[in-house]
Amino acid sequence: MSAIAGIVRFDGQALERNVLQRMSSILAPYGRDAQDTWLGAGAGLVRTLLRTTPEDQQDRQPVALGDCQVVFAGRLDNRDELIARLALDERLASRMADSELMAQACQRWDTQALERVEGSYALACWQPQRRRLWLARDVMGGQPLFWHRQSGFLAFASWPKALFCIPGVPRSVDEQSVLEHLALLPGAGCVFKDIHRLNPGELMLVEGDKVSTHVHRRLGSGPQVRFKRDEEYVEALHEHLQRAVSACLRSSGPVASHLSSGFDSSTVTAYAARQLAHRGERLIAYTAAPREGFAGPVPRDRHGDESQLAAQLAGRFDNVDHVILRSSGQSPLESLEQEIDELDQSPVNPCNTLWMRAIERDAQARGCKVMLTGQMGNMSISYDGYPYMASLWRKGRWLQWWHELCAYQRTHPQWRKRGLVLRTVGASMPAWLWKRIAIRRGEFGGELDQYTAVNPQQLTAGWLQQRAAAKDWDLSYRPWHDGRAMRLAVFGRLDIGSALVSANLRGLEMRDPTCDRRLVEFCLGMPDSQFLRDGQPRWLLRRLMADVLPEEILEGRGKGYQFADWYEGLSADRERLREQLQQLRQHRRAAQLLDLTALEELLENWPEEGWNNMATIQRYRLKLLRGVAMGSFIRYAEPDNR
């Protein structure tokens, strides 16, 4: 697993090696095992390496083949297929580093190599004879890549911080991107001004002083999946999961996994445990839990301590070592500045970073090299199929709609039939009407200022609403009637690269089998009736895992609530929160972009109870914490902005 960077000059000026060395030093913590720089005529490349696969012992970058100089960050998941298509000697190629195999593909097929490779990657290919550079990321966005262009040069790097080593690259925030991130709009750009993120599935070509971007692979372009028998869908999902998990188990050290009480991490852990058992290897499964004795309120239909259910799953496998890490009463603010420095952006969920980093540190101490997760499973293997009911209503298939509605109410008695009818019919309502209903019911999406810390002046100007409309994003958060479109929108909204790769700082590679492109395309191609049937959401995965997961997980009796005691640590840390808000008041840019008055009012009207109320959670876990986190990022990006 590597971090990469480089500079290409258009103006004929010489590159300074010390600039490349500074970039390498900045990226070294993300690749502690090796650092290399290459300087040629008008171009320079950087690679830092964290060895996580057996083949990484052979990694030497940049890889020079013919007229290609390649730097590669990531992992290839179809090595055998590539070796066969490239007609390479199997014995020699089996030991090749992924970077060399990728370089072989680039030399053979040029940019069309991107159509033939599978995996999680970002790469740069410099072709000096043609004075041509191209950059690319995989369609799922597993590895980050950023770029900056001026009249004399173009530079790229895995992290924006490496670009600031170059003289003349400004360091300031991009106001529009900050607001889009706060409003949770899809496709929000890099939060640094004039630093651009290469989007998942994009190819950038730089030829002379001409720069163009293209989509080399678009998610959702896979075929429809239609079988005659329901059992065939289960069998096919099993095959896809087997392959996706197997690809993620290629490791030079012990493998660990996240294990909550949900479907996704339980399924990934179970598949990994079975495959590792065949190899005589063990799996370390981690569960985050609140402090011992925590009995505080949690939202309806949630449970705050997932450790018991997770232990039931872990106990079904002889080769799983279950590790429960409990909260120590920390405040989400304690590690906020460090998290911002590691991510080069504001964390989306400041609460979650505490338990995730605690797991990573423990795994590092045990010598693990790979951490498995199932973060994107809700949009792939465990998609609940809920929009199916709304689609039945919209298509006029009312008898079937009523059957599914009544069946869902029987299996979920906590849902009143009136509420279910409203949510399925709501998908066909005008946005303004649904917004009124959401406000009255206190649901997410009613009023933007209930969950986002955007300055009211920015909201009244209407610019943010226009950006949402341009991106075809519904700020009222109406229920969806098209499950495939909903999942594609969620995938397009998230860019997971930086969050995954930040684990490199603790010597780990984070891998998510539920985000495997081929698996995701398979799930997108199936009819929603395979995911929701007879009132049973996640019907496909329930059938697949019926004999594997504990009944309590299969029946979905309450969903886990991560970091359930978050408000205890934050409540005890209000003085620090007050100091941070005062610092933001003194920062011109932060005061301009954030609703500091509302955040200060939330601090002064701190609730003593009601932390299980969704309105309270929206205001404090979403609006307050995310607002303070973004403010801290603004101060990090512009420390002298007064």
XYZ file of C-alpha atoms in Angstrom:
642
model
C 0.000 0.000 0.000
C 1.600 3.219 -1.173
C 1.185 6.963 -1.199
C 2.226 8.682 -4.428
C 3.020 12.162 -5.710
C 4.627 13.885 -8.653
C 5.229 17.063 -10.638
C 5.276 17.632 -14.393
C 6.516 20.966 -15.738
C 5.241 22.498 -18.995
C 7.505 25.559 -19.048
C 10.894 23.889 -19.461
C 12.106 24.893 -15.998
C 14.118 22.368 -14.036
C 12.604 20.531 -11.102
C 14.314 20.747 -7.732
C 14.979 17.405 -6.081
C 14.573 18.917 -2.626
C 10.894 19.674 -3.422
C 10.329 15.995 -4.234
C 12.158 15.001 -1.080
C 9.932 17.276 1.008
C 6.872 15.678 -0.577
C 8.298 12.255 0.213
C 8.914 13.222 3.841
C 5.339 14.463 4.225
C 3.973 11.200 2.798
C 6.398 8.925 4.677
C 4.048 8.296 7.652
C 1.538 6.790 5.192
C 4.254 4.511 3.797
C 6.771 3.850 6.525
C 8.598 0.910 4.919
C 10.185 2.583 1.878
C 10.441 6.004 0.243
C 11.656 6.621 -3.289
C 11.916 9.620 -5.604
C 12.663 9.742 -9.313
C 13.735 12.848 -11.216
C 13.728 13.004 -14.995
C 13.603 15.693 -17.647
C 10.725 17.934 -16.677
C 9.086 15.460 -14.333
C 9.525 13.934 -10.897
C 7.729 11.107 -9.088
C 7.434 10.058 -5.434
C 6.349 6.821 -3.799
C 6.219 5.805 -0.116
C 5.361 2.195 0.742
C 3.613 0.312 3.533
C 4.099 -3.414 2.947
C 0.798 -5.252 3.484
C 0.942 -8.076 0.902
C 3.596 -10.755 0.328
C 4.292 -9.290 -3.126
C 5.115 -5.886 -1.617
C 8.575 -7.238 -0.785
C 9.305 -6.939 -4.514
C 7.850 -3.435 -4.854
C 10.301 -1.014 -6.485
C 8.816 2.244 -7.727
C 8.582 4.113 -9.954
C 8.318 1.133 -12.298
C 10.020 1.848 -15.633
C 8.769 -0.168 -18.620
C 9.281 1.031 -22.169
C 7.996 4.591 -22.322
C 6.145 4.328 -19.002
C 7.154 5.487 -15.551
C 4.415 4.296 -13.202
C 3.689 5.020 -9.551
C 0.850 2.976 -8.112
C -1.002 3.083 -4.786
C -3.389 0.285 -3.972
C -4.182 -3.342 -4.556
C -5.058 -5.418 -7.630
C -7.762 -8.028 -7.081
C -7.647 -9.883 -10.420
C -3.940 -10.707 -10.573
C -4.370 -14.196 -12.057
C -6.615 -12.893 -14.814
C -4.170 -10.090 -15.657
C -1.197 -12.439 -15.698
C -3.027 -14.690 -18.158
C -4.151 -11.827 -20.414
C -0.640 -10.367 -20.439
C 0.784 -13.832 -21.247
C 3.364 -13.506 -18.457
C 5.309 -16.400 -16.995
C 3.035 -17.533 -14.148
C 5.873 -18.557 -11.827
C 7.676 -15.221 -12.163
C 4.569 -13.066 -12.295
C 3.092 -14.624 -9.160
C 5.806 -12.858 -7.165
C 5.443 -9.509 -8.949
C 4.356 -6.533 -6.915
C 0.982 -5.132 -7.900
C 2.736 -1.973 -9.094
C 4.826 -3.902 -11.632
C 1.817 -5.862 -12.824
C -0.057 -2.586 -13.277
C 2.893 -1.128 -15.187
C 2.865 -4.158 -17.498
C -0.812 -3.486 -18.181
C -0.158 0.217 -18.814
C 2.628 -0.536 -21.259
C 0.489 -3.085 -23.138
C -2.888 -1.320 -23.219
C -2.153 2.298 -22.292
C -5.241 3.910 -20.694
C -7.391 0.963 -21.784
C -5.677 -0.998 -19.028
C -8.181 0.637 -16.671
C -10.949 -1.395 -18.313
C -9.138 -4.632 -17.472
C -8.010 -4.172 -13.862
C -10.023 -4.709 -10.689
C -9.119 -3.505 -7.240
C -8.567 -0.453 -5.095
C -6.040 1.927 -6.635
C -4.789 5.329 -7.697
C -1.985 5.593 -10.244
C 0.094 7.948 -12.327
C 1.731 7.001 -15.624
C 4.323 9.400 -17.061
C 5.319 8.845 -20.700
C 8.349 11.100 -21.253
C 8.733 10.538 -25.000
C 5.153 11.693 -25.557
C 5.347 14.311 -22.768
C 2.123 12.778 -21.528
C 0.863 12.097 -18.002
C -2.266 10.286 -17.008
C -3.821 9.823 -13.587
C -6.625 7.460 -12.587
C -8.628 6.135 -9.644
C -10.739 3.009 -9.379
C -14.491 3.481 -9.663
C -15.146 2.745 -5.974
C -12.623 5.389 -4.883
C -10.584 3.155 -2.581
C -7.454 5.324 -2.865
C -7.376 9.146 -2.775
C -5.662 11.348 -5.350
C -5.503 15.159 -5.567
C -3.987 17.567 -8.100
C -3.069 21.207 -8.555
C -2.340 23.063 -11.777
C -0.608 26.351 -12.516
C 0.574 27.799 -15.818
C 3.994 26.230 -15.445
C 3.266 22.806 -13.974
C 0.788 20.192 -12.759
C 1.320 18.338 -9.498
C -0.534 15.422 -7.900
C -0.432 13.619 -4.565
C -2.336 11.121 -2.456
C -2.841 13.852 0.148
C -3.201 17.629 -0.286
C -0.537 18.265 2.374
C 2.154 17.016 -0.011
C 1.147 19.612 -2.617
C 1.819 22.447 -0.184
C 5.521 21.520 -0.271
C 5.659 23.090 -3.741
C 6.529 26.801 -3.821
C 3.609 28.871 -5.066
C 0.823 26.441 -4.132
C -1.606 28.449 -1.959
C -3.057 27.064 1.263
C -6.603 28.265 1.952
C -10.091 26.826 2.132
C -12.545 26.591 -0.732
C -15.669 28.248 0.651
C -18.124 26.560 -1.704
C -16.744 23.098 -0.948
C -16.909 23.766 2.799
C -20.595 24.659 2.537
C -21.340 21.638 0.346
C -19.610 19.340 2.836
C -21.575 20.842 5.722
C -24.845 20.352 3.821
C -23.825 16.761 2.934
C -24.196 17.381 -0.796
C -22.868 14.709 -3.166
C -19.696 15.313 -5.141
C -18.415 18.058 -2.848
C -14.935 19.018 -3.995
C -11.686 19.253 -2.097
C -12.004 21.694 0.800
C -8.671 23.340 -0.110
C -8.871 26.123 -2.675
C -7.327 25.286 -6.058
C -6.679 21.697 -4.967
C -8.850 19.287 -6.921
C -9.848 15.738 -6.106
C -9.702 13.210 -8.930
C -13.107 11.578 -8.639
C -13.656 7.816 -8.415
C -13.657 6.250 -11.859
C -11.980 9.274 -13.467
C -9.042 9.406 -15.864
C -7.069 12.629 -16.281
C -4.885 13.174 -19.342
C -2.163 15.828 -19.351
C -0.578 16.403 -22.754
C 1.597 19.470 -22.962
C -0.384 22.220 -21.294
C -3.746 20.602 -22.132
C -5.652 18.854 -19.333
C -8.793 16.771 -19.803
C -10.771 14.388 -17.600
C -12.899 11.434 -18.637
C -14.884 8.715 -16.885
C -13.057 5.471 -17.594
C -15.584 3.339 -15.701
C -19.040 4.287 -14.473
C -20.669 2.534 -11.544
C -24.067 1.124 -12.454
C -23.119 0.170 -15.986
C -23.350 -3.539 -15.225
C -26.051 -5.813 -16.675
C -29.372 -6.673 -15.105
C -29.290 -9.860 -13.047
C -32.295 -12.102 -13.614
C -32.560 -15.754 -12.589
C -35.480 -18.141 -12.773
C -35.269 -19.347 -9.174
C -34.806 -17.369 -5.951
C -32.131 -19.831 -4.836
C -29.931 -18.851 -7.779
C -29.610 -15.306 -6.418
C -28.392 -16.701 -3.099
C -25.861 -18.964 -4.792
C -24.556 -16.124 -6.956
C -24.223 -13.777 -3.971
C -22.252 -16.460 -2.148
C -19.834 -16.784 -5.058
C -19.331 -13.007 -5.272
C -18.754 -12.722 -1.520
C -16.306 -15.629 -1.536
C -14.261 -13.960 -4.242
C -14.448 -10.446 -2.745
C -13.401 -11.582 0.728
C -10.673 -13.828 -0.654
C -9.161 -10.887 -2.537
C -9.037 -8.919 0.721
C -7.234 -11.683 2.642
C -3.966 -11.386 0.696
C -1.797 -10.185 3.551
C 1.774 -10.269 4.805
C 0.622 -10.464 8.420
C -2.341 -11.271 10.674
C -5.797 -10.179 9.529
C -8.334 -8.385 11.702
C -11.931 -7.310 11.177
C -14.549 -4.978 12.559
C -17.398 -6.919 14.176
C -20.564 -5.138 15.254
C -24.006 -6.671 15.783
C -25.076 -5.759 12.247
C -25.343 -7.811 9.083
C -22.358 -6.452 7.173
C -19.413 -6.817 9.525
C -20.859 -10.118 10.802
C -21.044 -11.493 7.274
C -17.552 -10.285 6.346
C -16.140 -11.713 9.583
C -17.866 -15.069 9.038
C -16.631 -15.412 5.447
C -13.103 -14.361 6.411
C -13.013 -16.757 9.380
C -14.028 -19.724 7.228
C -11.476 -18.974 4.532
C -8.674 -18.363 7.029
C -9.546 -21.590 8.848
C -8.834 -23.527 5.643
C -5.377 -21.922 5.672
C -4.816 -22.685 9.341
C -4.870 -18.988 10.240
C -6.726 -16.961 12.853
C -8.824 -13.806 12.638
C -8.902 -11.046 15.251
C -12.415 -9.561 15.410
C -12.884 -6.174 17.096
C -16.032 -4.822 18.700
C -16.297 -1.294 20.079
C -18.547 -0.930 23.115
C -19.543 1.791 25.569
C -18.064 1.949 29.047
C -18.789 -0.893 31.457
C -22.166 -0.384 33.097
C -23.468 2.125 30.564
C -27.265 2.185 30.678
C -27.958 5.589 29.177
C -30.740 6.296 26.717
C -30.282 5.336 23.071
C -32.576 5.974 20.087
C -35.654 3.824 19.621
C -34.996 0.364 18.183
C -31.257 0.673 18.838
C -29.050 -1.041 21.398
C -26.007 0.691 22.795
C -23.793 -2.320 23.571
C -23.160 -4.610 20.605
C -20.576 -6.780 22.335
C -22.882 -9.624 23.405
C -24.361 -10.217 19.966
C -20.933 -9.875 18.362
C -19.568 -12.438 20.839
C -22.260 -14.906 19.786
C -21.097 -14.694 16.182
C -17.406 -14.868 17.108
C -18.070 -17.915 19.280
C -19.242 -19.899 16.263
C -15.711 -19.990 14.826
C -12.788 -21.720 16.537
C -10.241 -19.470 14.831
C -11.717 -16.084 15.833
C -10.151 -14.124 18.684
C -12.795 -11.658 19.834
C -11.510 -8.375 21.285
C -13.947 -5.945 22.921
C -12.648 -2.396 23.320
C -14.733 -0.283 25.683
C -15.025 3.455 25.802
C -12.834 5.227 28.346
C -15.077 8.271 28.644
C -13.210 10.230 26.000
C -14.648 13.317 24.402
C -14.923 13.375 20.592
C -12.993 16.650 20.766
C -9.837 15.088 22.239
C -8.415 13.726 18.993
C -10.123 16.143 16.606
C -7.040 18.142 15.614
C -5.001 14.984 15.047
C -7.797 13.492 12.947
C -7.974 16.604 10.764
C -4.215 16.520 10.219
C -4.342 12.850 9.245
C -7.305 13.211 6.873
C -6.488 16.667 5.451
C -10.205 17.353 5.796
C -12.938 17.566 8.409
C -14.158 14.142 9.629
C -17.766 13.441 8.689
C -18.463 11.554 11.929
C -16.158 12.853 14.691
C -17.690 10.406 17.187
C -16.763 7.314 15.191
C -13.099 8.189 14.852
C -12.448 7.528 18.544
C -13.412 3.862 18.521
C -12.020 3.260 15.041
C -8.592 4.602 15.982
C -8.600 2.619 19.245
C -9.199 -0.561 17.233
C -6.445 0.330 14.769
C -3.910 0.970 17.541
C -4.669 -2.359 19.203
C -4.451 -4.190 15.873
C -1.121 -2.503 15.180
C 0.208 -3.675 18.544
C -0.760 -7.252 17.610
C 1.129 -7.040 14.306
C -1.927 -6.999 12.031
C -1.482 -5.777 8.475
C -5.071 -5.845 7.192
C -8.324 -4.659 8.762
C -11.567 -5.810 7.146
C -14.711 -3.723 7.350
C -18.202 -3.724 5.874
C -18.908 -0.017 5.699
C -20.645 -0.052 2.311
C -22.682 -3.194 2.892
C -25.907 -1.265 3.428
C -25.758 -0.298 -0.231
C -24.698 -3.719 -1.517
C -25.103 -7.040 0.292
C -27.486 -5.897 3.047
C -29.541 -3.365 1.121
C -32.928 -3.411 2.847
C -35.027 -3.015 -0.315
C -37.330 -0.546 1.384
C -37.903 1.622 -1.756
C -39.545 -1.436 -3.320
C -42.824 -0.634 -1.527
C -42.761 2.935 -2.790
C -42.081 1.699 -6.332
C -45.093 -0.642 -6.151
C -47.311 2.278 -5.169
C -45.879 4.486 -7.892
C -46.427 1.817 -10.561
C -50.037 1.260 -9.486
C -49.421 -2.279 -8.232
C -51.533 -1.559 -5.191
C -52.519 -5.104 -4.182
C -48.893 -6.178 -4.007
C -48.044 -2.888 -2.282
C -50.691 -3.516 0.369
C -49.464 -7.089 0.861
C -45.872 -5.927 1.448
C -47.029 -3.057 3.638
C -49.074 -5.313 5.926
C -46.324 -7.936 6.028
C -43.732 -5.294 6.936
C -45.949 -3.987 9.729
C -46.297 -7.530 11.116
C -42.540 -8.063 11.158
C -41.905 -4.543 12.485
C -44.728 -3.876 14.965
C -42.971 -0.738 16.184
C -43.962 0.859 12.872
C -47.537 2.068 12.726
C -49.285 1.333 9.457
C -50.122 5.004 9.020
C -46.451 5.918 9.175
C -45.555 3.199 6.672
C -48.223 4.391 4.258
C -46.959 7.944 4.591
C -43.372 6.992 3.872
C -44.187 4.878 0.821
C -46.620 7.401 -0.615
C -44.234 10.224 0.340
C -41.815 9.129 -2.374
C -44.324 10.386 -4.936
C -45.077 13.676 -3.178
C -43.734 17.053 -4.281
C -40.608 17.978 -2.312
C -42.288 20.992 -0.689
C -45.115 18.861 0.683
C -42.789 16.207 2.066
C -40.680 18.930 3.660
C -43.722 20.271 5.510
C -44.574 16.786 6.720
C -40.969 16.155 7.814
C -40.913 19.423 9.774
C -44.165 18.540 11.507
C -42.953 15.036 12.346
C -39.476 16.210 13.341
C -37.763 13.998 10.765
C -34.359 14.425 9.162
C -34.509 16.695 6.135
C -37.237 18.979 7.346
C -35.096 22.066 7.854
C -31.481 22.288 6.739
C -30.497 24.354 9.772
C -31.582 21.558 12.126
C -28.646 19.315 11.183
C -26.089 21.557 9.497
C -24.001 24.427 10.838
C -24.108 26.513 7.645
C -24.311 30.248 8.327
C -27.954 31.414 7.833
C -26.783 34.155 5.480
C -25.452 31.451 3.173
C -28.802 29.632 3.341
C -30.947 32.701 2.681
C -28.828 33.563 -0.349
C -30.160 30.379 -1.940
C -26.797 29.371 -3.412
C -26.672 26.065 -1.533
C -30.174 25.145 -2.630
C -29.191 25.894 -6.223
C -26.132 23.668 -5.927
C -28.294 20.856 -4.557
C -30.706 21.261 -7.478
C -27.821 21.238 -9.955
C -26.616 17.974 -8.428
C -30.190 16.608 -8.469
C -30.021 16.192 -4.697
C -33.265 16.417 -2.725
C -32.652 18.438 0.446
C -36.083 17.427 1.772
C -34.850 13.806 1.925
C -38.051 12.332 0.557
C -38.159 8.526 0.618
C -36.869 6.953 -2.587
C -38.978 4.898 -4.971
C -36.022 3.718 -7.084
C -33.690 1.625 -4.970
C -30.995 1.372 -7.611
C -30.922 5.146 -8.137
C -30.812 5.637 -4.359
C -27.800 3.363 -3.942
C -25.964 4.950 -6.857
C -26.626 8.364 -5.304
C -25.166 7.224 -1.987
C -22.085 5.759 -3.654
C -21.665 8.987 -5.605
C -22.091 11.064 -2.476
C -19.290 9.352 -0.573
C -15.587 9.413 -1.358
C -14.144 6.884 1.059
C -10.511 6.954 -0.099
C -9.010 9.280 2.518
C -10.913 7.662 5.398
C -9.740 4.168 4.411
C -6.124 5.065 3.727
C -5.671 7.020 6.978
C -5.319 3.615 8.682
C -1.910 3.379 6.959
C -0.616 5.700 9.674
C -1.062 2.812 12.100
C 0.567 0.270 9.792
C -2.741 -1.158 8.536
C -4.514 -1.425 5.225
C -8.278 -1.018 5.555
C -10.205 -3.196 3.100
C -13.949 -3.390 2.490
C -15.157 -6.494 0.590
C -18.697 -5.071 0.483
C -17.298 -2.289 -1.724
C -15.884 -4.700 -4.324
C -16.941 -3.344 -7.730
C -18.073 -6.654 -9.178
C -20.068 -7.473 -6.047
C -21.658 -4.008 -6.028
C -22.606 -4.231 -9.717
C -24.173 -7.634 -9.072
C -26.264 -6.227 -6.213
C -27.261 -3.182 -8.271
C -28.408 -5.434 -11.105
C -30.869 -7.473 -9.038
C -34.583 -6.641 -8.659
C -35.616 -5.033 -5.372
C -37.959 -7.952 -4.738
C -34.870 -10.011 -3.863
C -34.032 -7.602 -1.054
C -37.547 -7.122 0.381
C -40.066 -9.959 0.399
C -43.053 -10.672 2.655
C -42.118 -7.859 4.988
C -38.537 -9.096 5.426
C -35.899 -6.471 4.563
C -32.446 -7.773 3.588
C -34.230 -10.904 2.409
C -31.348 -11.994 0.171
C -28.667 -11.828 2.872
C -30.967 -13.372 5.490
C -31.328 -16.455 3.302
C -27.611 -16.639 2.579
C -26.601 -16.351 6.241
C -29.522 -18.259 7.787
C -27.295 -21.017 9.168
C -24.372 -18.769 10.063
C -25.519 -15.651 11.905
C -27.150 -15.807 15.368
C -30.924 -15.519 15.328
C -30.822 -12.157 17.111
C -28.790 -10.674 14.247
C -30.845 -12.386 11.549
C -34.091 -11.133 13.034
C -32.649 -7.633 13.278
C -33.977 -7.038 16.768
C -32.686 -3.526 17.097
C -29.738 -2.005 15.338
C -26.496 -1.166 17.086
C -25.790 2.440 18.035
C -22.076 3.129 17.680
C -20.345 5.055 20.480
C -23.595 5.164 22.468
C -22.004 7.064 25.361
C -20.643 9.854 23.154
C -22.655 12.545 24.904
C -21.170 11.700 28.315
C -17.634 12.534 27.210
C -18.801 15.585 25.289
C -20.881 16.849 28.237
C -17.838 16.614 30.500
C -15.774 18.507 27.911
C -17.977 21.569 27.513
C -15.255 23.951 28.639
C -13.035 22.854 25.772
C -16.026 23.217 23.462
C -16.586 26.763 24.711
C -12.921 27.630 24.081
C -13.093 26.253 20.551
C -16.205 28.267 19.738
C -14.486 31.401 21.051
C -11.510 30.700 18.782
C -13.850 30.279 15.818
C -15.460 33.630 16.630
C -12.050 35.248 16.204
C -11.419 33.523 12.865
C -12.842 35.563 10.004
C -13.432 32.698 7.585
C -14.979 30.399 10.178
C -17.339 33.143 11.366
C -18.322 33.833 7.769
C -19.202 30.223 6.909
C -20.522 28.742 10.172
C -23.646 29.411 12.200
C -21.654 30.152 15.348
C -24.590 31.846 17.075
C -26.637 28.650 16.850
C -23.702 26.529 18.015
C -23.183 28.805 21.021
C -26.883 28.585 21.867
C -26.690 24.797 21.769
C -23.786 24.941 24.206
C -25.586 27.282 26.586
C -28.816 25.234 26.491
C -27.177 21.889 27.114
C -29.800 19.171 27.744
C -29.598 17.060 30.877
C -31.652 14.274 29.317
C -33.313 13.291 26.066
C -30.136 12.081 24.347
C -32.179 9.344 22.678
C -34.333 11.954 20.961
C -33.552 12.267 17.247
C -33.964 16.054 17.298
C -31.344 16.281 20.069
C -29.028 13.925 18.196
C -29.372 15.990 15.015
C -28.534 19.206 16.837
C -25.623 17.955 18.934
C -24.068 14.934 17.198
C -24.599 16.270 13.690
C -24.870 20.046 13.741
C -22.701 20.956 16.730
C -19.956 18.345 16.397
C -19.705 18.541 12.612
C -19.780 22.328 12.760
C -16.980 22.486 15.322
C -15.014 19.893 13.343
C -15.327 21.937 10.150
C -14.376 25.077 12.059
C -11.279 23.324 13.379
C -10.399 22.315 9.841
C -10.765 25.914 8.642
C -8.365 27.033 11.376
C -5.994 24.190 10.399
C -6.090 25.251 6.740
C -5.822 28.988 7.447
C -4.155 29.390 10.856
C -3.532 33.128 10.374
C -6.956 34.130 9.030
C -8.173 36.831 11.437
